[in-house]
PDB file of C-alpha atoms in Angstrom:
ATOM      1  CA  MET A   1       0.000   0.000   0.000  1.00  0.00           C
ATOM      2  CA  SER A   2       1.275   3.473  -0.901  1.00  0.00           C
ATOM      3  CA  GLU A   3       1.959   6.327   1.494  1.00  0.00           C
ATOM      4  CA  PRO A   4      -0.643   9.041   2.168  1.00  0.00           C
ATOM      5  CA  TYR A   5      -0.279  12.275   0.210  1.00  0.00           C
ATOM      6  CA  VAL A   6      -1.949  15.685   0.343  1.00  0.00           C
ATOM      7  CA  PHE A   7      -4.966  15.669  -1.968  1.00  0.00           C
ATOM      8  CA  ALA A   8      -6.191  19.186  -1.130  1.00  0.00           C
ATOM      9  CA  LYS A   9      -4.033  21.671   0.785  1.00  0.00           C
ATOM     10  CA  THR A  10      -6.653  23.621   2.694  1.00  0.00           C
ATOM     11  CA  GLU A  11      -6.949  25.165   6.135  1.00  0.00           C
ATOM     12  CA  CYS A  12     -10.357  23.842   7.151  1.00  0.00           C
ATOM     13  CA  SER A  13     -11.242  24.654  10.727  1.00  0.00           C
ATOM     14  CA  LEU A  14     -13.377  21.485  10.825  1.00  0.00           C
ATOM     15  CA  GLY A  15     -13.061  19.481   7.632  1.00  0.00           C
ATOM     16  CA  GLU A  16     -15.774  16.776   7.559  1.00  0.00           C
ATOM     17  CA  GLY A  17     -18.378  14.901   5.543  1.00  0.00           C
ATOM     18  CA  PRO A  18     -16.313  13.673   2.542  1.00  0.00           C
ATOM     19  CA  LEU A  19     -18.343  12.128  -0.278  1.00  0.00           C
ATOM     20  CA  TRP A  20     -17.083  10.987  -3.675  1.00  0.00           C
ATOM     21  CA  SER A  21     -19.525  11.852  -6.447  1.00  0.00           C
ATOM     22  CA  ALA A  22     -19.163   9.727  -9.567  1.00  0.00           C
ATOM     23  CA  ARG A  23     -21.482  12.110 -11.451  1.00  0.00           C
ATOM     24  CA  HIS A  24     -19.142  15.025 -10.724  1.00  0.00           C
ATOM     25  CA  ASP A  25     -15.991  12.852 -10.744  1.00  0.00           C
ATOM     26  CA  ALA A  26     -14.908  14.728  -7.640  1.00  0.00           C
ATOM     27  CA  LEU A  27     -14.731  14.710  -3.862  1.00  0.00           C
ATOM     28  CA  PHE A  28     -17.071  16.978  -1.927  1.00  0.00           C
ATOM     29  CA  TRP A  29     -16.487  17.847   1.717  1.00  0.00           C
ATOM     30  CA  VAL A  30     -17.322  20.601   4.199  1.00  0.00           C
ATOM     31  CA  ASP A  31     -15.744  22.985   6.657  1.00  0.00           C
ATOM     32  CA  ILE A  32     -18.467  22.982   9.293  1.00  0.00           C
ATOM     33  CA  ASN A  33     -17.184  25.925  11.325  1.00  0.00           C
ATOM     34  CA  ASN A  34     -16.736  28.196   8.296  1.00  0.00           C
ATOM     35  CA  HIS A  35     -20.042  27.168   6.632  1.00  0.00           C
ATOM     36  CA  LEU A  36     -18.280  25.961   3.481  1.00  0.00           C
ATOM     37  CA  VAL A  37     -18.703  23.187   0.927  1.00  0.00           C
ATOM     38  CA  LEU A  38     -15.540  22.306  -0.988  1.00  0.00           C
ATOM     39  CA  LYS A  39     -15.010  20.226  -4.131  1.00  0.00           C
ATOM     40  CA  LYS A  40     -11.980  18.846  -5.941  1.00  0.00           C
ATOM     41  CA  GLY A  41     -11.471  16.358  -8.746  1.00  0.00           C
ATOM     42  CA  ILE A  42      -8.429  14.117  -8.993  1.00  0.00           C
ATOM     43  CA  THR A  43      -6.870  17.001 -10.939  1.00  0.00           C
ATOM     44  CA  GLY A  44      -7.843  20.618 -11.119  1.00  0.00           C
ATOM     45  CA  PRO A  45      -8.551  23.401  -8.641  1.00  0.00           C
ATOM     46  CA  ILE A  46     -10.578  23.469  -5.436  1.00  0.00           C
ATOM     47  CA  GLU A  47     -14.057  25.017  -5.670  1.00  0.00           C
ATOM     48  CA  THR A  48     -15.919  26.426  -2.673  1.00  0.00           C
ATOM     49  CA  TRP A  49     -19.469  27.464  -1.806  1.00  0.00           C
ATOM     50  CA  LYS A  50     -20.405  29.611   1.222  1.00  0.00           C
ATOM     51  CA  PHE A  51     -23.559  29.087   3.313  1.00  0.00           C
ATOM     52  CA  ASP A  52     -25.265  31.103   6.036  1.00  0.00           C
ATOM     53  CA  GLU A  53     -25.214  28.257   8.583  1.00  0.00           C
ATOM     54  CA  PRO A  54     -23.148  25.139   9.358  1.00  0.00           C
ATOM     55  CA  VAL A  55     -23.458  22.329   6.794  1.00  0.00           C
ATOM     56  CA  SER A  56     -22.028  18.901   7.512  1.00  0.00           C
ATOM     57  CA  ALA A  57     -22.778  16.076   5.050  1.00  0.00           C
ATOM     58  CA  PHE A  58     -24.304  14.992   1.739  1.00  0.00           C
ATOM     59  CA  ALA A  59     -26.504  12.329   0.188  1.00  0.00           C
ATOM     60  CA  GLN A  60     -26.659  11.697  -3.554  1.00  0.00           C
ATOM     61  CA  ILE A  61     -30.025  12.401  -5.191  1.00  0.00           C
ATOM     62  CA  PRO A  62     -30.874   9.853  -7.933  1.00  0.00           C
ATOM     63  CA  SER A  63     -30.452  10.835 -11.602  1.00  0.00           C
ATOM     64  CA  SER A  64     -29.316  14.321 -10.657  1.00  0.00           C
ATOM     65  CA  ASP A  65     -26.243  16.465 -10.125  1.00  0.00           C
ATOM     66  CA  ASP A  66     -27.890  17.708  -6.927  1.00  0.00           C
ATOM     67  CA  PHE A  67     -27.345  16.562  -3.343  1.00  0.00           C
ATOM     68  CA  MET A  68     -29.319  16.392  -0.171  1.00  0.00           C
ATOM     69  CA  LEU A  69     -27.389  18.598   2.228  1.00  0.00           C
ATOM     70  CA  SER A  70     -27.613  18.273   6.009  1.00  0.00           C
ATOM     71  CA  SER A  71     -27.434  21.618   7.804  1.00  0.00           C
ATOM     72  CA  ALA A  72     -28.031  23.080  11.246  1.00  0.00           C
ATOM     73  CA  THR A  73     -31.711  23.650  10.451  1.00  0.00           C
ATOM     74  CA  GLY A  74     -32.728  20.866   8.114  1.00  0.00           C
ATOM     75  CA  LEU A  75     -32.321  18.756   5.015  1.00  0.00           C
ATOM     76  CA  TYR A  76     -32.039  20.697   1.777  1.00  0.00           C
ATOM     77  CA  ARG A  77     -31.811  19.905  -1.908  1.00  0.00           C
ATOM     78  CA  TRP A  78     -28.680  21.723  -3.050  1.00  0.00           C
ATOM     79  CA  SER A  79     -27.646  22.380  -6.657  1.00  0.00           C
ATOM     80  CA  PRO A  80     -23.890  23.046  -6.969  1.00  0.00           C
ATOM     81  CA  GLY A  81     -24.266  24.478 -10.475  1.00  0.00           C
ATOM     82  CA  THR A  82     -26.483  27.358  -9.343  1.00  0.00           C
ATOM     83  CA  HIS A  83     -25.702  27.286  -5.603  1.00  0.00           C
ATOM     84  CA  THR A  84     -29.416  27.170  -4.786  1.00  0.00           C
ATOM     85  CA  ARG A  85     -31.016  25.112  -2.058  1.00  0.00           C
ATOM     86  CA  ASN A  86     -34.587  24.216  -1.237  1.00  0.00           C
ATOM     87  CA  LEU A  87     -35.850  22.890   2.080  1.00  0.00           C
ATOM     88  CA  ILE A  88     -36.925  19.249   2.053  1.00  0.00           C
ATOM     89  CA  LEU A  89     -37.532  18.818   5.770  1.00  0.00           C
ATOM     90  CA  PRO A  90     -36.672  20.855   8.894  1.00  0.00           C
ATOM     91  CA  VAL A  91     -34.585  19.077  11.536  1.00  0.00           C
ATOM     92  CA  GLU A  92     -34.205  20.724  14.948  1.00  0.00           C
ATOM     93  CA  ASP A  93     -34.630  24.127  13.294  1.00  0.00           C
ATOM     94  CA  GLN A  94     -36.131  25.524  16.502  1.00  0.00           C
ATOM     95  CA  ASN A  95     -33.178  24.399  18.605  1.00  0.00           C
ATOM     96  CA  PRO A  96     -30.441  27.074  18.554  1.00  0.00           C
ATOM     97  CA  VAL A  97     -28.144  24.856  20.641  1.00  0.00           C
ATOM     98  CA  THR A  98     -27.587  22.188  17.978  1.00  0.00           C
ATOM     99  CA  ARG A  99     -26.171  21.743  14.498  1.00  0.00           C
ATOM    100  CA  SER A 100     -25.881  18.744  12.193  1.00  0.00           C
ATOM    101  CA  ASN A 101     -22.819  16.507  12.319  1.00  0.00           C
ATOM    102  CA  ASP A 102     -21.951  13.074  10.930  1.00  0.00           C
ATOM    103  CA  ALA A 103     -24.198  11.464   8.309  1.00  0.00           C
ATOM    104  CA  ARG A 104     -24.191   8.641   5.780  1.00  0.00           C
ATOM    105  CA  THR A 105     -26.610   6.841   3.451  1.00  0.00           C
ATOM    106  CA  ASP A 106     -27.375   3.201   4.280  1.00  0.00           C
ATOM    107  CA  ARG A 107     -27.525   0.349   1.745  1.00  0.00           C
ATOM    108  CA  THR A 108     -31.258   0.815   1.142  1.00  0.00           C
ATOM    109  CA  GLY A 109     -31.051   4.567   0.543  1.00  0.00           C
ATOM    110  CA  GLY A 110     -31.947   5.798   4.015  1.00  0.00           C
ATOM    111  CA  PHE A 111     -29.983   8.903   5.039  1.00  0.00           C
ATOM    112  CA  TRP A 112     -28.807   8.765   8.671  1.00  0.00           C
ATOM    113  CA  ILE A 113     -28.090  12.208  10.094  1.00  0.00           C
ATOM    114  CA  SER A 114     -27.051  13.381  13.527  1.00  0.00           C
ATOM    115  CA  SER A 115     -27.078  16.531  15.622  1.00  0.00           C
ATOM    116  CA  MET A 116     -24.880  17.850  18.402  1.00  0.00           C
ATOM    117  CA  GLY A 117     -24.435  21.031  20.406  1.00  0.00           C
ATOM    118  CA  HIS A 118     -22.425  23.861  18.834  1.00  0.00           C
ATOM    119  CA  LYS A 119     -20.189  23.631  21.915  1.00  0.00           C
ATOM    120  CA  ALA A 120     -20.554  19.839  22.269  1.00  0.00           C
ATOM    121  CA  GLU A 121     -23.052  20.281  25.102  1.00  0.00           C
ATOM    122  CA  LYS A 122     -23.475  16.982  26.933  1.00  0.00           C
ATOM    123  CA  GLY A 123     -26.384  14.903  25.634  1.00  0.00           C
ATOM    124  CA  ALA A 124     -27.708  17.654  23.340  1.00  0.00           C
ATOM    125  CA  GLY A 125     -27.574  15.571  20.165  1.00  0.00           C
ATOM    126  CA  SER A 126     -29.768  13.013  18.450  1.00  0.00           C
ATOM    127  CA  LEU A 127     -29.632  10.503  15.602  1.00  0.00           C
ATOM    128  CA  TYR A 128     -32.234  10.279  12.822  1.00  0.00           C
ATOM    129  CA  ARG A 129     -32.953   8.286   9.661  1.00  0.00           C
ATOM    130  CA  PHE A 130     -34.617   9.921   6.641  1.00  0.00           C
ATOM    131  CA  PHE A 131     -36.281   7.469   4.251  1.00  0.00           C
ATOM    132  CA  LYS A 132     -38.835   8.144   1.520  1.00  0.00           C
ATOM    133  CA  GLY A 133     -39.856  11.477   2.954  1.00  0.00           C
ATOM    134  CA  GLU A 134     -40.174  10.346   6.561  1.00  0.00           C
ATOM    135  CA  LEU A 135     -37.837  11.196   9.448  1.00  0.00           C
ATOM    136  CA  ALA A 136     -37.481   8.697  12.317  1.00  0.00           C
ATOM    137  CA  LYS A 137     -35.535   9.363  15.512  1.00  0.00           C
ATOM    138  CA  VAL A 138     -33.094   6.524  16.209  1.00  0.00           C
ATOM    139  CA  ALA A 139     -31.403   7.723  19.421  1.00  0.00           C
ATOM    140  CA  SER A 140     -31.049  10.769  21.664  1.00  0.00           C
ATOM    141  CA  ASP A 141     -28.903  11.991  24.585  1.00  0.00           C
ATOM    142  CA  ILE A 142     -25.807  11.998  22.335  1.00  0.00           C
ATOM    143  CA  THR A 143     -22.881  14.371  22.798  1.00  0.00           C
ATOM    144  CA  ILE A 144     -20.636  13.991  19.693  1.00  0.00           C
ATOM    145  CA  PRO A 145     -22.211  11.640  17.112  1.00  0.00           C
ATOM    146  CA  ASN A 146     -19.800  10.007  14.681  1.00  0.00           C
ATOM    147  CA  SER A 147     -18.756   6.820  12.841  1.00  0.00           C
ATOM    148  CA  LEU A 148     -22.037   6.312  10.974  1.00  0.00           C
ATOM    149  CA  CYS A 149     -21.478   3.566   8.396  1.00  0.00           C
ATOM    150  CA  PHE A 150     -22.957   0.265   7.286  1.00  0.00           C
ATOM    151  CA  SER A 151     -21.845  -3.278   6.515  1.00  0.00           C
ATOM    152  CA  PRO A 152     -21.785  -4.279   2.836  1.00  0.00           C
ATOM    153  CA  ASP A 153     -24.883  -6.469   3.261  1.00  0.00           C
ATOM    154  CA  GLY A 154     -26.730  -3.635   5.012  1.00  0.00           C
ATOM    155  CA  ASP A 155     -27.542  -5.743   8.069  1.00  0.00           C
ATOM    156  CA  THR A 156     -25.358  -3.778  10.512  1.00  0.00           C
ATOM    157  CA  ALA A 157     -25.009  -0.099  11.411  1.00  0.00           C
ATOM    158  CA  TYR A 158     -21.972   1.331  13.190  1.00  0.00           C
ATOM    159  CA  PHE A 159     -22.008   4.441  15.363  1.00  0.00           C
ATOM    160  CA  SER A 160     -20.014   6.270  18.016  1.00  0.00           C
ATOM    161  CA  ASP A 161     -20.661   8.922  20.598  1.00  0.00           C
ATOM    162  CA  THR A 162     -17.040  10.045  20.535  1.00  0.00           C
ATOM    163  CA  VAL A 163     -16.916  10.944  24.233  1.00  0.00           C
ATOM    164  CA  THR A 164     -17.465   7.246  25.111  1.00  0.00           C
ATOM    165  CA  SER A 165     -14.284   6.201  23.225  1.00  0.00           C
ATOM    166  CA  GLN A 166     -16.298   3.314  21.748  1.00  0.00           C
ATOM    167  CA  ILE A 167     -17.674   2.353  18.352  1.00  0.00           C
ATOM    168  CA  ILE A 168     -20.872   0.355  18.682  1.00  0.00           C
ATOM    169  CA  LYS A 169     -22.843  -1.731  16.207  1.00  0.00           C
ATOM    170  CA  TRP A 170     -26.536  -2.426  15.790  1.00  0.00           C
ATOM    171  CA  SER A 171     -28.381  -5.122  13.891  1.00  0.00           C
ATOM    172  CA  LEU A 172     -30.870  -3.543  11.506  1.00  0.00           C
ATOM    173  CA  ASN A 173     -34.427  -4.727  10.933  1.00  0.00           C
ATOM    174  CA  ALA A 174     -34.823  -5.710   7.286  1.00  0.00           C
ATOM    175  CA  GLN A 175     -38.335  -4.244   7.091  1.00  0.00           C
ATOM    176  CA  THR A 176     -37.921  -0.939   8.930  1.00  0.00           C
ATOM    177  CA  GLY A 177     -34.210  -0.314   8.361  1.00  0.00           C
ATOM    178  CA  LEU A 178     -33.939   0.704  12.031  1.00  0.00           C
ATOM    179  CA  PRO A 179     -31.905  -0.894  14.838  1.00  0.00           C
ATOM    180  CA  GLU A 180     -33.336  -3.897  16.645  1.00  0.00           C
ATOM    181  CA  GLY A 181     -31.987  -5.357  19.850  1.00  0.00           C
ATOM    182  CA  PRO A 182     -29.255  -3.885  22.061  1.00  0.00           C
ATOM    183  CA  ALA A 183     -26.107  -2.242  20.732  1.00  0.00           C
ATOM    184  CA  GLU A 184     -22.855  -4.182  20.981  1.00  0.00           C
ATOM    185  CA  ILE A 185     -19.378  -2.739  21.474  1.00  0.00           C
ATOM    186  CA  PHE A 186     -17.394  -3.107  18.245  1.00  0.00           C
ATOM    187  CA  ALA A 187     -14.168  -1.312  19.220  1.00  0.00           C
ATOM    188  CA  ASP A 188     -12.998   0.478  22.357  1.00  0.00           C
ATOM    189  CA  ILE A 189     -10.089   2.935  22.171  1.00  0.00           C
ATOM    190  CA  SER A 190     -10.291   4.269  25.709  1.00  0.00           C
ATOM    191  CA  GLY A 191      -6.818   4.708  27.144  1.00  0.00           C
ATOM    192  CA  THR A 192      -5.326   5.916  23.859  1.00  0.00           C
ATOM    193  CA  GLY A 193      -6.252   9.551  24.405  1.00  0.00           C
ATOM    194  CA  PHE A 194      -7.825   9.605  20.930  1.00  0.00           C
ATOM    195  CA  GLY A 195     -11.496   9.877  19.957  1.00  0.00           C
ATOM    196  CA  PRO A 196     -13.304   7.714  17.396  1.00  0.00           C
ATOM    197  CA  ASP A 197     -14.471  10.124  14.707  1.00  0.00           C
ATOM    198  CA  GLY A 198     -15.866   9.361  11.247  1.00  0.00           C
ATOM    199  CA  SER A 199     -15.818   5.849   9.758  1.00  0.00           C
ATOM    200  CA  VAL A 200     -16.462   4.045   6.491  1.00  0.00           C
ATOM    201  CA  VAL A 201     -16.717   0.342   5.574  1.00  0.00           C
ATOM    202  CA  ASP A 202     -14.929  -1.239   2.598  1.00  0.00           C
ATOM    203  CA  ALA A 203     -16.087  -4.013   0.256  1.00  0.00           C
ATOM    204  CA  GLU A 204     -14.665  -6.698   2.567  1.00  0.00           C
ATOM    205  CA  GLY A 205     -16.624  -5.394   5.547  1.00  0.00           C
ATOM    206  CA  TYR A 206     -13.611  -3.879   7.319  1.00  0.00           C
ATOM    207  CA  LEU A 207     -14.228  -0.563   9.084  1.00  0.00           C
ATOM    208  CA  TRP A 208     -11.856   2.397   8.675  1.00  0.00           C
ATOM    209  CA  ASN A 209     -12.021   4.875  11.573  1.00  0.00           C
ATOM    210  CA  ALA A 210     -10.453   8.355  11.727  1.00  0.00           C
ATOM    211  CA  GLN A 211      -9.143   8.896  15.246  1.00  0.00           C
ATOM    212  CA  TRP A 212      -9.247  12.476  16.491  1.00  0.00           C
ATOM    213  CA  GLY A 213      -5.951  13.403  18.143  1.00  0.00           C
ATOM    214  CA  GLY A 214      -4.213  10.292  16.834  1.00  0.00           C
ATOM    215  CA  TYR A 215      -2.668  11.357  13.511  1.00  0.00           C
ATOM    216  CA  ARG A 216      -4.225   8.215  12.090  1.00  0.00           C
ATOM    217  CA  VAL A 217      -6.941   6.120  10.503  1.00  0.00           C
ATOM    218  CA  VAL A 218      -7.331   2.567  11.806  1.00  0.00           C
ATOM    219  CA  ARG A 219      -8.733  -0.350   9.785  1.00  0.00           C
ATOM    220  CA  TYR A 220     -10.683  -2.837  11.912  1.00  0.00           C
ATOM    221  CA  LYS A 221     -11.562  -6.397  10.995  1.00  0.00           C
ATOM    222  CA  PRO A 222     -15.266  -7.353  11.116  1.00  0.00           C
ATOM    223  CA  ASP A 223     -14.614  -8.839  14.575  1.00  0.00           C
ATOM    224  CA  GLY A 224     -13.327  -5.497  15.875  1.00  0.00           C
ATOM    225  CA  MET A 225      -9.617  -6.385  15.933  1.00  0.00           C
ATOM    226  CA  VAL A 226      -7.113  -3.904  14.494  1.00  0.00           C
ATOM    227  CA  ASP A 227      -5.959  -4.817  10.986  1.00  0.00           C
ATOM    228  CA  ARG A 228      -3.722  -1.874  10.071  1.00  0.00           C
ATOM    229  CA  ILE A 229      -2.982   1.756  10.906  1.00  0.00           C
ATOM    230  CA  ILE A 230      -2.440   4.585   8.413  1.00  0.00           C
ATOM    231  CA  GLU A 231      -0.588   7.591   9.817  1.00  0.00           C
ATOM    232  CA  ILE A 232      -1.047  11.117   8.436  1.00  0.00           C
ATOM    233  CA  ASP A 233       0.624  14.468   9.108  1.00  0.00           C
ATOM    234  CA  ALA A 234      -2.314  16.000  10.968  1.00  0.00           C
ATOM    235  CA  SER A 235      -3.461  15.031  14.447  1.00  0.00           C
ATOM    236  CA  GLN A 236      -7.175  15.745  14.077  1.00  0.00           C
ATOM    237  CA  ALA A 237      -8.259  13.182  11.494  1.00  0.00           C
ATOM    238  CA  SER A 238     -12.019  13.588  11.170  1.00  0.00           C
ATOM    239  CA  CYS A 239     -13.579  11.364   8.495  1.00  0.00           C
ATOM    240  CA  PRO A 240     -12.584   8.903   5.738  1.00  0.00           C
ATOM    241  CA  ALA A 241     -14.326   8.199   2.424  1.00  0.00           C
ATOM    242  CA  PHE A 242     -13.589   6.029  -0.600  1.00  0.00           C
ATOM    243  CA  GLY A 243     -13.437   7.447  -4.094  1.00  0.00           C
ATOM    244  CA  GLY A 244     -11.677   7.681  -7.404  1.00  0.00           C
ATOM    245  CA  ALA A 245     -12.598   5.775 -10.533  1.00  0.00           C
ATOM    246  CA  ASP A 246     -12.202   2.369  -8.845  1.00  0.00           C
ATOM    247  CA  TYR A 247     -12.994   3.446  -5.259  1.00  0.00           C
ATOM    248  CA  LYS A 248      -9.499   2.387  -4.239  1.00  0.00           C
ATOM    249  CA  THR A 249      -8.472   5.771  -2.890  1.00  0.00           C
ATOM    250  CA  LEU A 250      -9.145   6.575   0.755  1.00  0.00           C
ATOM    251  CA  PHE A 251      -9.681  10.296   1.361  1.00  0.00           C
ATOM    252  CA  ILE A 252      -9.261  11.672   4.894  1.00  0.00           C
ATOM    253  CA  THR A 253     -10.487  15.070   6.083  1.00  0.00           C
ATOM    254  CA  THR A 254      -8.777  16.838   8.986  1.00  0.00           C
ATOM    255  CA  ALA A 255      -9.263  19.875  11.234  1.00  0.00           C
ATOM    256  CA  ARG A 256      -7.402  22.844  12.692  1.00  0.00           C
ATOM    257  CA  GLU A 257      -9.884  23.882  15.392  1.00  0.00           C
ATOM    258  CA  ASN A 258      -8.585  24.207  18.972  1.00  0.00           C
ATOM    259  CA  LEU A 259      -4.951  23.791  17.914  1.00  0.00           C
ATOM    260  CA  SER A 260      -2.569  26.358  19.414  1.00  0.00           C
ATOM    261  CA  GLU A 261      -0.201  28.435  17.295  1.00  0.00           C
ATOM    262  CA  GLU A 262       2.597  26.177  18.494  1.00  0.00           C
ATOM    263  CA  GLN A 263       0.679  23.059  17.445  1.00  0.00           C
ATOM    264  CA  LEU A 264      -0.178  24.564  14.066  1.00  0.00           C
ATOM    265  CA  ALA A 265       3.495  25.307  13.494  1.00  0.00           C
ATOM    266  CA  LYS A 266       4.169  21.591  13.997  1.00  0.00           C
ATOM    267  CA  GLU A 267       1.167  20.619  11.821  1.00  0.00           C
ATOM    268  CA  PRO A 268       1.205  22.927   8.794  1.00  0.00           C
ATOM    269  CA  LEU A 269      -1.067  20.497   6.919  1.00  0.00           C
ATOM    270  CA  ALA A 270      -3.800  20.472   9.571  1.00  0.00           C
ATOM    271  CA  GLY A 271      -7.140  21.141   7.853  1.00  0.00           C
ATOM    272  CA  SER A 272      -6.055  19.547   4.573  1.00  0.00           C
ATOM    273  CA  VAL A 273      -7.505  16.464   2.882  1.00  0.00           C
ATOM    274  CA  PHE A 274      -5.175  13.491   2.607  1.00  0.00           C
ATOM    275  CA  ALA A 275      -5.461  10.547   0.237  1.00  0.00           C
ATOM    276  CA  VAL A 276      -3.919   7.104   0.151  1.00  0.00           C
ATOM    277  CA  PRO A 277      -4.225   4.357  -2.497  1.00  0.00           C
ATOM    278  CA  ILE A 278      -5.478   1.115  -0.908  1.00  0.00           C
ATOM    279  CA  ASP A 279      -5.727  -2.530  -1.926  1.00  0.00           C
ATOM    280  CA  THR A 280      -9.370  -3.206  -1.066  1.00  0.00           C
ATOM    281  CA  PRO A 281     -11.941  -1.013  -2.792  1.00  0.00           C
ATOM    282  CA  GLY A 282     -14.634   0.833  -0.968  1.00  0.00           C
ATOM    283  CA  LEU A 283     -18.287   0.876  -1.930  1.00  0.00           C
ATOM    284  CA  PRO A 284     -20.056   3.814  -3.573  1.00  0.00           C
ATOM    285  CA  ASP A 285     -22.473   5.563  -1.245  1.00  0.00           C
ATOM    286  CA  PRO A 286     -25.983   4.489  -2.308  1.00  0.00           C
ATOM    287  CA  GLU A 287     -28.333   7.047  -3.783  1.00  0.00           C
ATOM    288  CA  LEU A 288     -31.011   8.509  -1.566  1.00  0.00           C
ATOM    289  CA  GLN A 289     -34.525   7.085  -1.490  1.00  0.00           C
ATOM    290  CA  MET A 290     -36.625  10.255  -1.605  1.00  0.00           C
TER     291      MET A 290
END
């Protein structure tokens, strides 16, 4: 496997939400704190779009160049070409404490989205699933929701409240698409000093987790054991995503927030997007079921 390289040299305060769009042949991601969406193809310049509130993640709308965009107030249909957005459904729009955070589309086209406090207020967040126009609450009393991803067969959902230092997994009901039965601990990184942030699952069912504070992404076997560790030149790794023509490139967003001037001097690439060619391909994110 090759070494990581800098895919996009940016200074994102909180780079997050990477999604490879085959229709655009490019990676989209966000800077939550600066209310930005960014885009870059394998070659070419970086494009940016500015919003009037935090935006955090995307879902691909079928047969369209548009995306569903998760923001602090709701789910919107966003058109990059015209930079217009239209409200699909409000989500916690009357709660000034919270904003959206991690999100990912499951194998059946349900879009799982999460909320958290702007200042990571304890227990302020919730987890939802949007499917065919309906929004269902999955969990509440969450502080920093992360690691949303799904097994290749769609039977298992992974999730983390980062402050617990654990990634959990749920079995999903085939009819409702929602969790059934108790959550199980998949991986526990307490004692490392790092936090489990965003995750993605590859075609073999291995989970790749960005570990905040750890300068790294860790690949876990389906049984939760560590398979390999990829180290990058930025401590605050935030979220991985697969992309490229064959989905054999792992993109990794990072953040600069809360780093001192001394730390930033040691991490000049903090806030950039890294990429690393990998052996096992990822899976395209499914299109949304509207």
